GROMACS .gro file of C-alpha atoms in nm:
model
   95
    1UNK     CA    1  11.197   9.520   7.626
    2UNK     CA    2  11.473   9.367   7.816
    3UNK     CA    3  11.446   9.152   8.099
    4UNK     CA    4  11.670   9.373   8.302
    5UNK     CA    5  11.591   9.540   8.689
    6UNK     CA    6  11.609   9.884   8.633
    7UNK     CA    7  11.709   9.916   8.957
    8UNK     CA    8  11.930   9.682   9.031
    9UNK     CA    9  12.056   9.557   8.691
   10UNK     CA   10  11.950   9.161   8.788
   11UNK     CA   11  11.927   8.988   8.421
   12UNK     CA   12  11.844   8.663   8.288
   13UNK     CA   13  12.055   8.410   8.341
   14UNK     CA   14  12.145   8.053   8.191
   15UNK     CA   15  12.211   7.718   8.327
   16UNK     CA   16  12.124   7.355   8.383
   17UNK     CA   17  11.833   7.185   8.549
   18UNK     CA   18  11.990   6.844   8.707
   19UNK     CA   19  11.804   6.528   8.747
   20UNK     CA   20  11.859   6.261   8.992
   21UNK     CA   21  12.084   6.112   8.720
   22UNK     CA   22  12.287   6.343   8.673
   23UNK     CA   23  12.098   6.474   8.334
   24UNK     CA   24  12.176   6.852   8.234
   25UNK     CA   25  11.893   6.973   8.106
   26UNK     CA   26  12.015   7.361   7.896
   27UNK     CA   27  11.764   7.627   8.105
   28UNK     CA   28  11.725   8.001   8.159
   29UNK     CA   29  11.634   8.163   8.472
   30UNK     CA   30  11.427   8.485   8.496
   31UNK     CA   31  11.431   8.755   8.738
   32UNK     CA   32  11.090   8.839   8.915
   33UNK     CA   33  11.017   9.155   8.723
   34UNK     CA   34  10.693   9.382   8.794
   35UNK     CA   35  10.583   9.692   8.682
   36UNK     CA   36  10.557   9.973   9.015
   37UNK     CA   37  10.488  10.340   9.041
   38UNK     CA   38  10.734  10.442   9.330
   39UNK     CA   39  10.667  10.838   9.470
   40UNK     CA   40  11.003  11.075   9.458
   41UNK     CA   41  10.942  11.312   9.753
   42UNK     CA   42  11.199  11.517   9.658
   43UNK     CA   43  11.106  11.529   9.327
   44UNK     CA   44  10.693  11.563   9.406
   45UNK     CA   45  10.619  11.337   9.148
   46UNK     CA   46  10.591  10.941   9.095
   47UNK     CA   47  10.772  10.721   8.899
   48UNK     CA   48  10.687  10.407   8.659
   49UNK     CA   49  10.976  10.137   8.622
   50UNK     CA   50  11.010   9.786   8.627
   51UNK     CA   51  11.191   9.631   8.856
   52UNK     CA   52  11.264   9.317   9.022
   53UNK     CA   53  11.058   9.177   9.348
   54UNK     CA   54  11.362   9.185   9.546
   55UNK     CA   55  11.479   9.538   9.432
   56UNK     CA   56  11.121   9.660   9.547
   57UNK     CA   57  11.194   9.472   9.919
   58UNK     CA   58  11.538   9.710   9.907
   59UNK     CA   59  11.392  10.057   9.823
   60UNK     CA   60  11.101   9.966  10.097
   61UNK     CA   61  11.389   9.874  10.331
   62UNK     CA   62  11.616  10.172  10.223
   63UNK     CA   63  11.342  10.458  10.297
   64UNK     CA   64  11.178  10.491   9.971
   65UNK     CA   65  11.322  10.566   9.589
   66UNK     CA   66  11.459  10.893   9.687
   67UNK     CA   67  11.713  10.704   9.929
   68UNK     CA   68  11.759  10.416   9.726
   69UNK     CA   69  11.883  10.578   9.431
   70UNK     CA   70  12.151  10.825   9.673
   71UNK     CA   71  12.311  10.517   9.786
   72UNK     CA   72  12.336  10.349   9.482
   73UNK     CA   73  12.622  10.255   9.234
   74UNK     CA   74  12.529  10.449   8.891
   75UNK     CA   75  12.689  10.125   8.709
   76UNK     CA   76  12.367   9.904   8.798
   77UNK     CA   77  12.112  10.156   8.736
   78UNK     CA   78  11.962  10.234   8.372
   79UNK     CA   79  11.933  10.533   8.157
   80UNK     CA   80  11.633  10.635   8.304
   81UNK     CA   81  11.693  10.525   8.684
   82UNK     CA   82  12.055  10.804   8.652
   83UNK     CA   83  11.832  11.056   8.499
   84UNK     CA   84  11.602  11.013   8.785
   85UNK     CA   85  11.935  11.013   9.004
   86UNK     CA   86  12.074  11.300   8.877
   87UNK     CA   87  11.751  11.502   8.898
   88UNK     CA   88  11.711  11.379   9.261
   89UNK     CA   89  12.045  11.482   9.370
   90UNK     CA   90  11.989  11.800   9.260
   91UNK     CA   91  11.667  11.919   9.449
   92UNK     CA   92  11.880  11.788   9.738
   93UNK     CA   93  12.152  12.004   9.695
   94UNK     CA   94  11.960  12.278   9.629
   95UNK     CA   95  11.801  12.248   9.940
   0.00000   0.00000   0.00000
């Protein structure tokens, strides 16, 4: 499973840990990932997916997954966050 924000595509990322003297010290830095079930209203059903602490603040913020995913850019999202898109924007048109 990668360490990737299904959401928001936030990764892993690399760099150093300096000392006082300067010292570079190789280390990698994690996003805050957790496992949520967010509800769809305008799907009716809810949703497992791991995402990041901060993604979770932004969906909360936004209005909920359904408005979330609208707004954003289909280049951070994964495979099963566009499907979920997709299917969204759908039941909206249809509507």
């Amino acid at each position: 499973m990668a360490r990737r924000c299904e959401l928001t595509g936030k990764a892993t990322l690399t760099g150093h840990l300096v000392s006082h003297s300067n010292r570079k010290t190789k280390t990698v830095f994690r996003p805050n990932l957790v496992n949520v079930t967010l509800q769809s209203d305008a799907l009716g059903r809810s949703v497992r997916l791991r995402v990041s602490a901060n993604a979770l603040r932004t969906v909360d913020h936004r209005g909920g997954l359904d408005a979330f995913l609208v707004k954003a850019p289909a280049g951070d999202l994964s495979t099963g966050a566009l499907t979920l898109k997709r299917d969204i924007e759908k039941k909206l048109a249809a509507n």
